[in-house]
Every structure is written in C-alpha cells, then in structure tokens.
Short mmCIF file of C-alpha atoms and ligand atoms in Angstrom, two decimals:
data_model
loop_
_atom_site.label_atom_id
_atom_site.label_comp_id
_atom_site.label_asym_id
_atom_site.label_seq_id
_atom_site.Cartn_x
_atom_site.Cartn_y
_atom_site.Cartn_z
CA MET D 1 0.00 0.00 0.00
CA ASP D 2 1.36 3.48 -0.93
CA ILE D 3 2.11 5.63 2.09
CA LYS D 4 -0.02 8.79 2.15
CA LYS D 5 2.14 11.84 2.78
CA GLN D 6 2.03 15.12 4.62
CA TYR D 7 2.00 18.39 2.64
CA ILE D 8 4.56 21.02 3.63
CA ASN D 9 5.61 24.07 1.61
CA GLY D 10 3.96 22.75 -1.54
CA GLU D 11 5.60 19.28 -1.36
CA TRP D 12 4.09 15.86 -0.55
CA ILE D 13 6.71 14.34 1.75
CA LEU D 14 7.26 11.56 4.27
CA SER D 15 7.72 12.53 7.89
CA ASN D 16 11.12 12.97 9.50
CA SER D 17 10.31 10.15 11.91
CA ASN D 18 9.78 7.61 9.09
CA GLN D 19 6.96 6.22 11.21
CA THR D 20 3.62 5.26 9.67
CA ARG D 21 0.08 4.71 10.95
CA GLU D 22 -2.51 2.24 9.70
CA ILE D 23 -5.98 3.66 9.10
CA MET D 24 -8.77 1.25 9.94
CA ASN D 25 -12.33 0.75 8.68
CA PRO D 26 -14.43 0.65 11.89
CA PHE D 27 -16.95 -1.65 10.20
CA ASN D 28 -14.52 -4.59 9.98
CA LYS D 29 -11.09 -3.46 11.28
CA GLU D 30 -9.61 -3.72 7.78
CA VAL D 31 -6.55 -1.55 7.15
CA VAL D 32 -7.67 0.84 4.38
CA ALA D 33 -4.66 3.14 4.18
CA VAL D 34 -1.21 3.76 5.59
CA VAL D 35 -0.18 7.34 6.33
CA THR D 36 3.06 8.94 7.32
CA GLU D 37 3.17 9.88 11.01
CA SER D 38 4.45 13.43 11.48
CA ASP D 39 6.41 14.49 14.53
CA ARG D 40 7.24 17.82 16.14
CA THR D 41 10.03 18.54 13.64
CA ASP D 42 7.55 18.19 10.77
CA ALA D 43 5.10 20.48 12.56
CA LYS D 44 7.89 23.04 13.04
CA ALA D 45 8.77 22.84 9.32
CA ALA D 46 5.12 23.34 8.41
CA ILE D 47 4.88 26.36 10.72
CA GLN D 48 8.02 27.83 9.16
CA ALA D 49 6.58 27.32 5.65
CA ALA D 50 3.36 29.06 6.67
CA ARG D 51 5.34 31.88 8.30
CA ASP D 52 7.46 32.41 5.15
CA ALA D 53 4.39 32.34 2.90
CA PHE D 54 2.67 34.90 5.13
CA ASP D 55 5.64 37.24 5.54
CA HIS D 56 6.99 37.05 1.99
CA GLY D 57 4.34 35.44 -0.22
CA GLU D 58 1.60 36.94 -2.35
CA TRP D 59 -1.41 35.34 -0.59
CA PRO D 60 -2.06 37.93 2.16
CA THR D 61 -1.81 40.85 -0.28
CA MET D 62 -3.77 39.37 -3.19
CA THR D 63 -7.18 40.95 -3.62
CA SER D 64 -9.94 39.24 -1.72
CA ALA D 65 -11.71 38.64 -5.04
CA GLU D 66 -8.65 36.72 -6.30
CA ARG D 67 -8.57 34.58 -3.16
CA GLY D 68 -12.33 34.11 -3.42
CA ALA D 69 -11.94 32.80 -6.98
CA ILE D 70 -9.52 30.11 -5.78
CA VAL D 71 -11.82 29.15 -2.91
CA GLN D 72 -14.69 28.97 -5.41
CA LYS D 73 -12.58 26.56 -7.49
CA ILE D 74 -12.08 24.39 -4.39
CA ALA D 75 -15.88 24.19 -3.99
CA GLU D 76 -16.19 23.07 -7.62
CA LEU D 77 -13.47 20.41 -7.23
CA ILE D 78 -15.15 19.03 -4.10
CA LEU D 79 -18.37 18.61 -6.07
CA ARG D 80 -16.45 17.08 -8.97
CA ASP D 81 -14.90 14.49 -6.63
CA LYS D 82 -17.88 14.20 -4.29
CA GLU D 83 -18.33 10.44 -4.74
CA GLU D 84 -14.67 9.67 -4.02
CA LEU D 85 -14.64 11.95 -0.98
CA ALA D 86 -17.90 10.47 0.37
CA TYR D 87 -16.50 6.96 -0.16
CA LEU D 88 -13.32 7.84 1.78
CA GLU D 89 -15.30 9.45 4.62
CA THR D 90 -17.47 6.37 5.03
CA LEU D 91 -14.47 4.06 4.80
CA ASP D 92 -12.70 5.99 7.54
CA THR D 93 -15.59 6.85 9.92
CA GLY D 94 -18.17 4.10 9.29
CA LYS D 95 -21.01 6.60 8.79
CA THR D 96 -23.50 5.78 6.04
CA LEU D 97 -22.55 6.73 2.49
CA GLU D 98 -25.69 8.85 2.25
CA GLU D 99 -24.60 10.88 5.32
CA SER D 100 -21.13 11.30 3.80
CA ARG D 101 -22.72 12.55 0.57
CA TRP D 102 -24.75 15.12 2.53
CA ASP D 103 -21.55 16.16 4.27
CA MET D 104 -19.77 16.68 0.93
CA ASP D 105 -22.61 18.89 -0.34
CA ASP D 106 -22.43 20.89 2.90
CA ILE D 107 -18.65 21.18 2.59
CA ALA D 108 -18.79 22.44 -1.00
CA GLY D 109 -21.46 24.89 0.24
CA VAL D 110 -19.11 26.19 2.93
CA PHE D 111 -16.30 26.90 0.42
CA GLN D 112 -18.87 28.47 -1.92
CA TYR D 113 -20.33 30.66 0.84
CA TYR D 114 -16.92 32.07 1.83
CA ALA D 115 -15.94 32.52 -1.82
CA ASP D 116 -19.13 34.55 -2.28
CA ILE D 117 -18.52 36.86 0.69
CA ALA D 118 -14.73 37.11 0.19
CA ASP D 119 -14.93 40.63 -1.28
CA LYS D 120 -18.02 41.80 0.60
CA ASN D 121 -16.33 42.73 3.86
CA GLY D 122 -14.21 45.70 2.85
CA GLY D 123 -14.08 47.50 6.19
CA GLU D 124 -15.90 50.46 7.66
CA ILE D 125 -15.74 54.25 7.56
CA ILE D 126 -16.05 55.78 11.04
CA ASP D 127 -17.60 59.20 11.61
CA SER D 128 -14.44 60.75 13.08
CA PRO D 129 -14.73 63.18 16.01
CA ILE D 130 -11.36 64.72 15.03
CA PRO D 131 -11.72 67.76 12.69
CA ASN D 132 -10.35 67.38 9.14
CA SER D 133 -9.67 63.69 9.52
CA GLU D 134 -10.71 60.37 8.05
CA SER D 135 -11.19 57.34 10.21
CA LYS D 136 -11.63 53.81 8.89
CA VAL D 137 -11.41 50.21 9.98
CA VAL D 138 -9.73 47.70 7.68
CA TYR D 139 -9.67 43.94 8.07
CA GLU D 140 -6.37 42.12 7.82
CA PRO D 141 -5.49 38.44 8.14
CA VAL D 142 -4.49 37.22 11.62
CA GLY D 143 -1.38 35.47 10.27
CA ILE D 144 -0.35 31.86 10.83
CA CYS D 145 -3.27 29.64 11.85
CA GLY D 146 -3.04 26.21 13.47
CA GLN D 147 -6.19 24.16 12.86
CA ILE D 148 -6.96 20.91 14.69
CA THR D 149 -9.98 18.75 13.84
CA PRO D 150 -11.78 15.70 15.31
CA TRP D 151 -12.69 12.30 13.84
CA ASN D 152 -16.48 12.47 13.79
CA TYR D 153 -16.99 14.95 10.92
CA PRO D 154 -13.43 15.02 9.58
CA LEU D 155 -13.83 17.07 6.41
CA LEU D 156 -16.88 19.08 7.46
CA GLN D 157 -15.11 20.45 10.52
CA ALA D 158 -11.98 21.07 8.42
CA SER D 159 -13.97 23.07 5.85
CA TRP D 160 -15.37 25.38 8.56
CA LYS D 161 -11.76 26.35 9.31
CA LEU D 162 -10.06 26.20 5.90
CA ALA D 163 -12.50 28.28 3.84
CA PRO D 164 -12.69 31.40 6.06
CA ALA D 165 -8.97 31.29 6.90
CA LEU D 166 -8.12 31.25 3.19
CA VAL D 167 -10.43 34.01 2.00
CA ALA D 168 -9.20 36.23 4.85
CA GLY D 169 -5.60 35.87 3.56
CA ASN D 170 -4.08 33.73 6.31
CA THR D 171 -1.63 30.89 5.91
CA LEU D 172 -2.25 27.70 7.84
CA ILE D 173 -1.24 24.33 9.15
CA MET D 174 -3.96 21.73 9.59
CA LYS D 175 -3.81 18.62 11.76
CA PRO D 176 -6.73 16.25 11.24
CA SER D 177 -7.55 13.53 13.74
CA GLU D 178 -4.87 10.86 13.42
CA ILE D 179 -7.55 8.19 12.91
CA THR D 180 -9.54 9.90 10.13
CA PRO D 181 -7.15 11.83 7.87
CA LEU D 182 -8.20 10.48 4.45
CA THR D 183 -10.65 13.12 3.18
CA THR D 184 -8.47 15.95 4.49
CA ILE D 185 -5.47 14.57 2.56
CA LYS D 186 -7.59 14.34 -0.61
CA THR D 187 -8.87 17.91 -0.10
CA PHE D 188 -5.32 19.23 0.21
CA GLU D 189 -4.70 17.68 -3.22
CA LEU D 190 -7.77 19.53 -4.50
CA MET D 191 -6.66 22.82 -2.92
CA GLU D 192 -3.27 22.41 -4.62
CA GLU D 193 -5.06 21.77 -7.93
CA ALA D 194 -7.21 24.87 -7.36
CA GLY D 195 -4.04 26.97 -7.29
CA VAL D 196 -3.44 27.79 -3.61
CA PRO D 197 0.21 28.97 -3.63
CA LYS D 198 3.02 27.01 -2.02
CA GLY D 199 3.36 27.37 1.75
CA VAL D 200 -0.13 28.81 2.26
CA ILE D 201 -1.69 25.48 3.24
CA ASN D 202 0.27 22.83 5.13
CA LEU D 203 -0.90 19.45 6.36
CA VAL D 204 0.65 17.46 9.20
CA LEU D 205 -0.58 14.02 10.19
CA GLY D 206 -0.16 12.50 13.59
CA PRO D 207 -1.06 12.49 17.24
CA GLY D 208 -2.38 15.37 19.27
CA ASN D 209 0.12 15.22 22.10
CA THR D 210 3.07 15.87 19.77
CA VAL D 211 2.01 17.43 16.47
CA GLY D 212 -1.11 19.10 17.89
CA ALA D 213 0.79 20.28 20.95
CA GLU D 214 3.46 21.87 18.75
CA LEU D 215 0.81 23.87 16.87
CA SER D 216 -0.71 25.11 20.12
CA GLU D 217 2.59 25.91 21.86
CA ASN D 218 4.69 27.31 19.02
CA THR D 219 5.11 31.08 19.34
CA ASP D 220 5.14 31.53 15.55
CA VAL D 221 1.49 30.48 15.37
CA ASP D 222 -0.87 33.44 15.76
CA LEU D 223 -4.19 31.63 16.10
CA ILE D 224 -5.24 28.13 17.07
CA SER D 225 -8.66 26.89 16.06
CA PHE D 226 -9.68 23.62 17.66
CA THR D 227 -12.67 21.31 17.42
CA GLY D 228 -12.74 18.38 19.81
CA GLY D 229 -13.27 17.39 23.44
CA ILE D 230 -13.29 19.68 26.50
CA GLU D 231 -10.17 18.25 28.13
CA THR D 232 -8.11 18.68 24.95
CA GLY D 233 -9.57 22.17 24.59
CA LYS D 234 -8.35 23.09 28.07
CA THR D 235 -4.85 21.76 27.27
CA ILE D 236 -4.76 23.79 24.07
CA MET D 237 -5.95 26.92 25.84
CA ARG D 238 -3.14 26.58 28.39
CA ALA D 239 -0.56 25.95 25.65
CA ALA D 240 -1.75 29.00 23.72
CA THR D 241 -0.66 31.28 26.56
CA SER D 242 2.94 30.86 25.27
CA ASN D 243 2.46 33.85 22.98
CA VAL D 244 -1.14 34.81 23.87
CA LYS D 245 -2.23 33.39 20.53
CA LYS D 246 -5.87 33.79 19.60
CA VAL D 247 -7.91 30.74 20.49
CA ALA D 248 -11.20 29.42 19.11
CA LEU D 249 -12.66 26.31 20.73
CA GLU D 250 -15.56 24.21 19.40
CA LEU D 251 -16.06 21.62 22.12
CA GLY D 252 -18.57 19.00 23.10
CA GLY D 253 -22.26 19.13 23.89
CA LYS D 254 -24.91 17.40 25.98
CA ASN D 255 -27.87 18.78 24.19
CA PRO D 256 -31.41 18.92 25.57
CA ASN D 257 -34.44 18.31 23.39
CA ILE D 258 -37.60 19.52 25.18
CA ILE D 259 -40.85 17.89 24.06
CA PHE D 260 -44.03 19.62 25.24
CA ALA D 261 -47.33 17.71 25.26
CA ASP D 262 -48.75 20.04 22.60
CA ALA D 263 -46.00 19.24 20.06
CA ASP D 264 -46.84 17.47 16.82
CA PHE D 265 -46.34 14.04 18.36
CA ASP D 266 -45.27 12.01 15.31
CA ILE D 267 -42.84 14.61 14.00
CA ALA D 268 -41.32 15.11 17.47
CA VAL D 269 -40.76 11.34 17.77
CA ASP D 270 -39.22 11.15 14.31
CA GLN D 271 -36.93 14.12 14.87
CA ALA D 272 -35.92 13.00 18.37
CA LEU D 273 -34.55 9.86 16.67
CA ASN D 274 -32.83 11.91 13.95
CA GLY D 275 -31.44 14.16 16.65
CA VAL D 276 -29.45 11.29 18.17
CA PHE D 277 -28.89 8.30 15.93
CA PHE D 278 -27.21 9.84 12.87
CA HIS D 279 -23.56 8.74 12.84
CA ALA D 280 -24.38 6.49 15.84
CA GLY D 281 -24.73 9.50 18.13
CA GLN D 282 -21.15 10.63 17.52
CA VAL D 283 -22.30 14.19 16.91
CA CYS D 284 -21.44 17.18 19.11
CA SER D 285 -24.99 18.51 18.81
CA ALA D 286 -26.79 15.18 19.25
CA GLY D 287 -30.02 15.69 21.21
CA THR D 288 -29.22 12.99 23.73
CA ARG D 289 -31.09 14.53 26.67
CA VAL D 290 -34.74 14.12 25.69
CA ILE D 291 -36.86 16.00 28.23
CA VAL D 292 -40.53 15.02 27.91
CA GLU D 293 -43.68 16.50 29.46
CA GLU D 294 -45.02 14.03 32.01
CA SER D 295 -48.50 13.72 30.47
CA ILE D 296 -47.09 12.21 27.21
CA HIS D 297 -44.01 10.53 28.67
CA ASP D 298 -45.10 6.89 28.50
CA GLU D 299 -46.65 7.19 25.06
CA PHE D 300 -43.58 9.05 23.76
CA VAL D 301 -41.13 6.47 25.10
CA LYS D 302 -43.21 3.66 23.59
CA ALA D 303 -43.24 5.37 20.19
CA LEU D 304 -39.46 5.87 20.30
CA VAL D 305 -38.84 2.25 21.29
CA ASP D 306 -41.14 0.95 18.52
CA ARG D 307 -39.10 2.86 15.95
CA VAL D 308 -35.72 2.02 17.46
CA LYS D 309 -36.51 -1.73 17.20
CA ASN D 310 -36.41 -1.33 13.41
CA ILE D 311 -33.18 0.66 13.06
CA LYS D 312 -30.94 -1.19 10.62
CA ILE D 313 -27.32 -1.23 11.65
CA GLY D 314 -24.51 -2.39 9.40
CA SER D 315 -21.95 -1.31 6.84
CA GLY D 316 -22.15 2.33 5.85
CA PHE D 317 -21.83 1.14 2.25
CA ASP D 318 -24.97 -0.98 2.44
CA GLU D 319 -27.92 1.01 1.08
CA ASP D 320 -30.29 -0.32 3.75
CA THR D 321 -28.06 0.69 6.66
CA GLU D 322 -29.39 3.49 8.84
CA MET D 323 -26.67 3.46 11.50
CA GLY D 324 -23.02 2.42 11.25
CA PRO D 325 -20.45 1.43 13.88
CA LEU D 326 -18.68 3.50 16.50
CA ILE D 327 -15.25 4.78 15.54
CA SER D 328 -12.95 2.47 17.53
CA LYS D 329 -12.61 -0.28 20.11
CA GLU D 330 -11.65 2.29 22.77
CA HIS D 331 -14.66 4.43 21.99
CA LEU D 332 -17.01 1.42 22.06
CA GLN D 333 -15.68 0.56 25.52
CA LYS D 334 -16.19 4.16 26.64
CA VAL D 335 -19.83 4.12 25.49
CA MET D 336 -20.45 0.74 27.20
CA ASP D 337 -18.95 2.00 30.48
CA TYR D 338 -21.00 5.18 30.24
CA VAL D 339 -24.28 3.27 29.80
CA ASN D 340 -23.44 0.70 32.49
CA LYS D 341 -22.70 3.47 34.97
CA GLY D 342 -26.06 5.06 34.14
CA ILE D 343 -27.80 1.75 34.84
CA GLU D 344 -25.92 1.40 38.17
CA GLU D 345 -27.10 4.91 39.04
CA GLY D 346 -30.75 3.94 38.50
CA ALA D 347 -31.57 4.38 34.81
CA THR D 348 -33.92 1.78 33.27
CA VAL D 349 -33.11 0.23 29.90
CA ALA D 350 -36.10 0.68 27.57
CA ILE D 351 -34.14 -0.81 24.65
CA GLY D 352 -30.54 -1.53 23.67
CA ALA D 353 -27.65 -1.12 26.11
CA LYS D 354 -25.72 -3.95 24.46
CA GLN D 355 -23.73 -4.93 21.41
CA PRO D 356 -25.61 -6.57 18.53
CA GLU D 357 -25.63 -10.37 18.33
CA ASP D 358 -25.75 -10.50 14.52
CA ALA D 359 -22.77 -12.58 13.32
CA ALA D 360 -22.17 -10.19 10.41
CA LEU D 361 -21.44 -7.32 12.82
CA GLN D 362 -18.95 -8.99 15.12
CA ASP D 363 -15.85 -7.55 13.42
CA GLY D 364 -17.02 -3.95 13.82
CA PHE D 365 -17.38 -1.59 16.76
CA PHE D 366 -21.17 -1.75 16.93
CA TYR D 367 -23.48 -0.73 19.76
CA MET D 368 -27.26 -1.03 19.70
CA PRO D 369 -29.36 2.15 19.69
CA THR D 370 -30.25 2.64 23.33
CA ILE D 371 -32.97 4.39 25.31
CA LEU D 372 -32.66 4.88 29.06
CA THR D 373 -35.66 6.03 31.09
CA ASP D 374 -36.06 7.09 34.76
CA CYS D 375 -33.13 9.41 34.25
CA THR D 376 -32.51 12.32 36.57
CA THR D 377 -30.27 15.31 36.13
CA ASP D 378 -27.77 14.19 38.79
CA MET D 379 -26.82 11.00 36.88
CA SER D 380 -23.49 10.87 35.05
CA VAL D 381 -25.28 9.48 31.99
CA VAL D 382 -27.30 12.71 31.84
CA GLN D 383 -24.38 15.01 32.57
CA ASN D 384 -21.51 13.49 30.57
CA GLU D 385 -21.11 13.48 26.82
CA GLY D 386 -21.38 9.77 25.93
CA PHE D 387 -20.91 10.34 22.18
CA GLY D 388 -22.80 7.15 21.32
CA PRO D 389 -26.30 6.10 20.18
CA VAL D 390 -27.90 6.70 23.57
CA ILE D 391 -30.99 8.72 24.56
CA THR D 392 -31.68 9.53 28.20
CA ILE D 393 -35.27 10.47 29.04
CA GLU D 394 -36.16 12.93 31.78
CA LYS D 395 -39.67 14.11 32.72
CA PHE D 396 -41.00 17.57 33.49
CA SER D 397 -44.36 19.00 34.44
CA THR D 398 -43.91 22.80 34.10
CA GLU D 399 -42.22 25.10 31.60
CA GLU D 400 -39.85 26.37 34.31
CA GLU D 401 -38.83 22.83 35.19
CA ALA D 402 -38.14 22.01 31.53
CA ILE D 403 -35.87 25.05 31.20
CA LYS D 404 -34.11 24.25 34.49
CA LEU D 405 -33.38 20.69 33.35
CA ALA D 406 -32.24 21.88 29.92
CA ASN D 407 -29.78 24.35 31.43
CA ASP D 408 -28.46 21.98 34.08
CA SER D 409 -25.25 21.18 32.24
CA ILE D 410 -21.67 22.38 31.95
CA TYR D 411 -22.26 22.36 28.19
CA GLY D 412 -24.15 24.91 26.09
CA LEU D 413 -23.83 23.91 22.46
CA SER D 414 -27.38 23.37 21.19
CA GLY D 415 -30.92 22.44 22.15
CA GLY D 416 -34.43 21.94 20.81
CA VAL D 417 -37.99 22.82 21.81
CA TRP D 418 -41.08 21.09 20.40
CA THR D 419 -44.47 22.77 20.81
CA LYS D 420 -47.20 24.31 18.64
CA ASP D 421 -47.29 27.29 21.02
CA ILE D 422 -44.63 29.53 19.51
CA ALA D 423 -44.88 32.13 22.29
CA LYS D 424 -44.07 29.37 24.78
CA ALA D 425 -41.20 28.17 22.61
CA GLU D 426 -39.77 31.67 22.43
CA ARG D 427 -40.02 32.11 26.21
CA CYS D 428 -37.99 28.89 26.60
CA VAL D 429 -35.46 29.82 23.94
CA ALA D 430 -34.80 33.17 25.61
CA LYS D 431 -33.73 31.32 28.76
CA MET D 432 -31.83 28.44 27.17
CA ARG D 433 -28.06 28.98 27.50
CA MET D 434 -26.91 27.48 24.20
CA GLY D 435 -25.28 28.74 21.00
CA THR D 436 -28.00 27.28 18.77
CA VAL D 437 -31.62 26.49 19.62
CA TRP D 438 -34.08 24.90 17.21
CA ILE D 439 -37.85 25.33 17.51
CA ASN D 440 -39.70 22.36 15.98
CA ASP D 441 -36.55 21.07 14.30
CA PHE D 442 -33.20 19.60 15.33
CA ASN D 443 -29.58 19.54 14.22
CA ILE D 444 -29.87 22.08 11.44
CA TYR D 445 -26.76 24.02 10.48
CA PHE D 446 -25.75 25.86 7.33
CA PRO D 447 -22.91 28.14 6.22
CA HIS D 448 -24.77 31.44 6.68
CA ALA D 449 -25.50 31.06 10.41
CA PRO D 450 -22.86 31.12 13.18
CA TRP D 451 -22.11 27.93 15.12
CA GLY D 452 -20.52 27.65 18.54
CA GLY D 453 -21.04 27.08 22.21
CA TYR D 454 -21.96 28.81 25.43
CA LYS D 455 -20.38 27.68 28.71
CA GLN D 456 -17.86 24.82 28.39
CA SER D 457 -18.92 24.03 24.82
CA GLY D 458 -16.31 26.58 23.85
CA PHE D 459 -15.99 30.09 22.51
CA GLY D 460 -15.65 31.79 19.18
CA ARG D 461 -17.97 31.07 16.29
CA GLU D 462 -17.54 29.18 13.05
CA LEU D 463 -19.63 29.73 9.92
CA GLY D 464 -21.44 32.90 8.94
CA LYS D 465 -19.83 36.31 8.83
CA THR D 466 -18.52 35.78 12.36
CA GLY D 467 -16.67 32.68 11.16
CA LEU D 468 -14.72 34.92 8.77
CA GLU D 469 -14.10 37.61 11.41
CA GLU D 470 -12.42 34.96 13.62
CA TYR D 471 -9.64 34.95 11.01
CA GLN D 472 -9.35 38.73 10.70
CA GLU D 473 -7.70 41.45 12.72
CA GLN D 474 -9.38 44.85 12.74
CA LYS D 475 -7.10 47.80 12.23
CA HIS D 476 -8.28 51.35 12.90
CA ILE D 477 -6.57 53.94 10.70
CA LEU D 478 -6.87 57.68 11.29
CA LEU D 479 -5.70 60.15 8.63
CA ASN D 480 -5.36 63.77 9.74
CA LYS D 481 -5.67 65.88 6.58
CA GLN D 482 -4.73 69.21 8.22
CA PRO D 483 -2.32 68.49 11.06
CA GLU D 484 -1.86 71.30 13.59
CA PRO D 485 0.56 71.71 16.50
CA SER D 486 -0.84 71.23 19.98
CA ASN D 487 1.93 73.32 21.59
CA TRP D 488 1.75 71.33 24.84
CA PHE D 489 5.30 70.21 25.67
CA GLY D 490 8.41 72.17 26.42
CA PHE D 491 7.25 75.82 26.35
CA SER D 492 8.86 77.85 29.20
CA ASP D 493 6.08 80.45 29.17
CA LYS D 494 3.10 78.05 29.05
CA LYS D 495 0.46 78.87 31.70
N1 NAD N 501 -18.55 21.98 18.82
C1 NAD N 501 -18.44 21.40 17.64
O1 NAD N 501 -18.78 21.95 16.62
C2 NAD N 501 -17.87 20.00 17.55
C3 NAD N 501 -17.87 19.35 16.31
C4 NAD N 501 -17.36 18.06 16.22
C5 NAD N 501 -16.86 17.43 17.36
N2 NAD N 501 -16.88 18.07 18.54
C6 NAD N 501 -16.40 17.40 19.75
O2 NAD N 501 -15.23 16.63 19.48
C7 NAD N 501 -15.13 15.55 20.40
C8 NAD N 501 -14.83 14.26 19.65
O3 NAD N 501 -13.67 14.38 18.92
P1 NAD N 501 -12.28 13.73 19.35
O4 NAD N 501 -12.50 12.52 20.17
O5 NAD N 501 -11.47 13.64 18.10
O6 NAD N 501 -11.70 14.87 20.29
P2 NAD N 501 -10.22 14.98 20.88
O7 NAD N 501 -10.23 16.19 21.74
O8 NAD N 501 -9.78 13.71 21.46
O9 NAD N 501 -9.31 15.20 19.58
C9 NAD N 501 -9.56 16.26 18.68
C10 NAD N 501 -8.25 16.62 17.97
O10 NAD N 501 -7.34 17.13 18.94
C11 NAD N 501 -6.09 16.48 18.81
N3 NAD N 501 -5.41 16.49 20.11
C12 NAD N 501 -5.47 15.57 21.11
N4 NAD N 501 -4.68 15.94 22.14
C13 NAD N 501 -4.11 17.12 21.80
C14 NAD N 501 -3.20 18.02 22.44
N5 NAD N 501 -2.70 17.77 23.64
N6 NAD N 501 -2.85 19.15 21.80
C15 NAD N 501 -3.35 19.44 20.58
N7 NAD N 501 -4.20 18.62 19.91
C16 NAD N 501 -4.59 17.49 20.51
C17 NAD N 501 -6.46 15.10 18.30
O11 NAD N 501 -5.35 14.47 17.72
C18 NAD N 501 -7.55 15.45 17.30
O12 NAD N 501 -7.00 15.88 16.09
C19 NAD N 501 -16.47 15.49 21.10
O13 NAD N 501 -16.37 16.06 22.38
C20 NAD N 501 -17.36 16.35 20.21
O14 NAD N 501 -18.48 16.90 20.85
C21 NAD N 501 -17.35 19.34 18.67
C1 BTL N 502 -21.18 20.54 14.07
N1 BTL N 502 -21.69 19.27 13.52
C2 BTL N 502 -23.10 19.14 13.88
C3 BTL N 502 -21.58 19.30 12.07
C4 BTL N 502 -20.90 18.14 13.93
C5 BTL N 502 -20.78 17.92 15.34
O1 BTL N 502 -20.21 16.92 15.76
#
C-alpha cells in the first residue's frame, strides 16, 4: 500500500520520523490506508513554511476577489470528486454513504459561501470626532493559523476552518484527527489543484500530544482553532498562553431536546430519533437529553422504542443501513462503560444497552441504539457526553422545570424545543443557555448562520460572517488631513 504523505511548503513528503500509521475501517477493522506519522520537527517545518508564505508570499496581499476565486474553485473540485470523498469518509468513519454525501454537499457549500462573501467585507468608515480627519477600519489576516480537527466529521469540521482562513488571507497548518485523515489529505490535493500557492496550506498528520501540541505551543502560530473534546480544549488553551495566541474552541455538547405535550407528536418522535442516531450518536450537537412533558411521557417512550426496534445497523456502504459502527474499540468501551454506569445509578433500559448479536457485525465496533428512562439530572449518563447512540429520558411538568433541566449542564452547544405554542417556545429559547436552539426542528446548520457554544462548549464562532471575522484582525486607521501643532510640551512660558 502506498504511504499517504504530509503536505509542507507545496511538497508531498514523508515525515522525519519515518513512522507510519494504519488507518482502519471501523466496520470490519480492515486496514484501508497507511499514512506517514508526522512528529514535532515536521510540525515546526510546516509552521516555518506558513510563516514564510505569510511574511513574503503573495497570498495575504492578493485581492480578496482573487482569493475568493480560488476558494470557489475548491468548492467546484469538491463537487467534482464528491463520490470519491464520500466513499473515503465512510471508509474511515463508518457513517452511512448517504450521510457522507450530505456532508460533501455541505462542505462544497461552505467553500462556496466564503468565496461569495470574500470581497463583501471591505471595512468600515467611522464618523471621526477629530476635525479634518478620516477614520476607517480595515480587516487584515491574523497570520499563521493552526487548525486541529476531530474524527467524527473530519472534512466538514476542516472546511469550517479552511475556507474562512483562506479568503481572509491567512496561511495555515492543519492537523486532522490521526484516525480519520483520508478526506483531508484528498482535499489538500484539490486545494493544490485549485491553485493555492506554495506554503499557504500545510498538512501534518499524527497524534495530538506531539504534532497538535506543537501547533498550540509554538510562538510563531498566531491563532489556534480547535474542534474536539473539552479536556483537549483546556490543554490547548493553556498551551496558547505561550504567545497569547488567539484561540477558538468548538467543544462538546450534551444537548437537551424539550418535548411539550402540545408538540406534533409524530414529528417530534421522528426528529428526536434523527437528533441522536445519525452517525451512531457521535455528533457534538446530538439531542441525547430528551426532556418530555409528564403527560405524554409513556406514550412518547413507547413510540421511540417501537421505531428504534427497526433501526438497521450495518456497513455504511450498504444502502439499507441506517446506522453504522462507532469509531474504535476504545470508543465502544467508553460508550459501554458510560451506559453501564447510568444503569448502576438507577436508569432503566427501555431498549438496547448492548452490542448486537448479529454474526455479520462482530468484526465492527457496533453498539445497539439505546434508550434509558427514569433518568434524573444528577446522573453521570445525563451530565456526561457519551458520544454514542444513547438517549436519556427525563420528565417535566412545568415550563420552568423544563428550562431548568435543559440548562443543568456544563455544556451549552445546542438544544431543541417542540411545541405548537410559539410564544411558549420563544419564552424557553430566551432562557436556554446554548449557542443554537431549534424550535420544531433539530440539528440544522448551514454556512450562513454562526455555530458555537456557550459555557464549556467553547468560545468563538464558526460559519457565517462571524466565522470569517475569527480569522481577521481589525485595524483602525486615522488620517489627519490638516495636522496642527498642539503646543503642549516644552514651552517655558506656558500657563
Ligand atoms: N462543537 C463542535 O462543533 C464539535 C464538532 C465536532 C466534534 N466536537 C467534539 O469533538 C469531540 C470528539 O472528537 P475527538 O474525540 O477527536 O476529540 P479529541 O479532543 O480527542 O481530539 C480532537 C483533535 O485534537 C487532537 N489532540 C489531542 N490531544 C491534543 C493536544 N494535547 N494538543 C493538541 N491537539 C490534541 C487530536 O489528535 C484530534 O486531532 C467530542 O467532544 C465532540 O463533541 C465538537
Ligand atoms: C457541528 N456538527 C453538527 C456538524 C458536527 C458535530 O459533531
């Protein structure tokens, strides 16, 4: 098998360490690729290449329309190679091919969105209080950006960082998750084909505690943008103090989905399932905390269980499959421990809470879709991000109680409210401490709207105009057109 390489200063090269890593299909543990394993010296070389391209290259000073045209080309190439990219994403993550195809459309949409707004953010004229002067704000690139991404949405999360960083005129070094690098490698090939100049984009492959740590600690990096777990986020935040680099953190979630008795029952059931079981629950915004009004609780749980019984699990490449495997053996064990602890704490298993018995699934990291009832807010299974196909059900009887339960979390990424009473929904939304709240929908995101967390789900925003501003510095410039002396200093006769 050919070794897949890192991309530094416009060259596809092996790492200095000469180490490699096998990339595994989580459906059957088959080795699907071998990639070079970068080390700190590679990360340093990549940072130096990005620094040189920023300080001496044409990218930061090209017009934003020129950069936008290249980013537009990247969007076109992603659509051209959509099937190959979707295939690689499913091979590497286990998610269904259909989900990977949706992701690729979303990703092309992200590059397209930033290409479209590249030259629409030209700064601002300020009404200056100084006579005979002009005051304006211009936007400039931040500089050298380190970008670190997780394994659950490898290319989607990468696109949220790459596209705005590029149109803003930055240079960058990306480190994808070491277990899911395949679509990011392919996209670097496409960005090269689209004409991104040498040194502007650099790709290092390898573990977080060496390569990722170098990006966060290195004083030549001006900004670190991270998507991943809270504990890693805290480590990165501490490392970034080395040179007070700018930090953007997109961390985990433990997202409430409030179902009022007056919701459209069938749609709320359907969307509560969608809210959790896509990609086997390995979604930061999965609506795993389902909070149901007491009067419909039993009926709602029964309806969920009836549907869950029919969920087809299997290979992401099989057209009938609705849910694929978990990402790894370690992650499967983590999800099993998380559920077992919940049961020890008093949760009741309505369905699932085990691995499938089907002989065809024994080679993969599968876990049955699970519903736990009798859950209370003090249980670890309600408080911790399990990142698996697991719903916990809590009950409420008043609007205030629903909001209190929803907010009882260290996280604040997203949440949902289901009711036909829109005034009630809006009262709840106003009190819900989350970066995104859906009314009568769940897990909707698109390039035009900002995405990010309250509380320990992180800070900074990706997507939308704010997602571009994360990669820009604002410079205020004042031009005095008729300078005059102030005659303040050094006059012996001044009163
Ligand atoms: N908020 C969002 O938009 C969003 C989106 C996707 C995933 N997530 C979160 O990501 C998590 C799952 O992803 P994961 O398991 O890959 O997370 P993780 O924190 O284990 O790893 C994420 C990335 O950080 C790197 N890393 C690990 N240790 C590091 C260190 N010391 N320094 C620098 N980099 C380091 C990893 O190699 C990987 O590339 C979940 O918590 C999920 O909610 C959040
Ligand atoms: C942000 N999102 C929903 C695309 C992926 C979260 O894991």
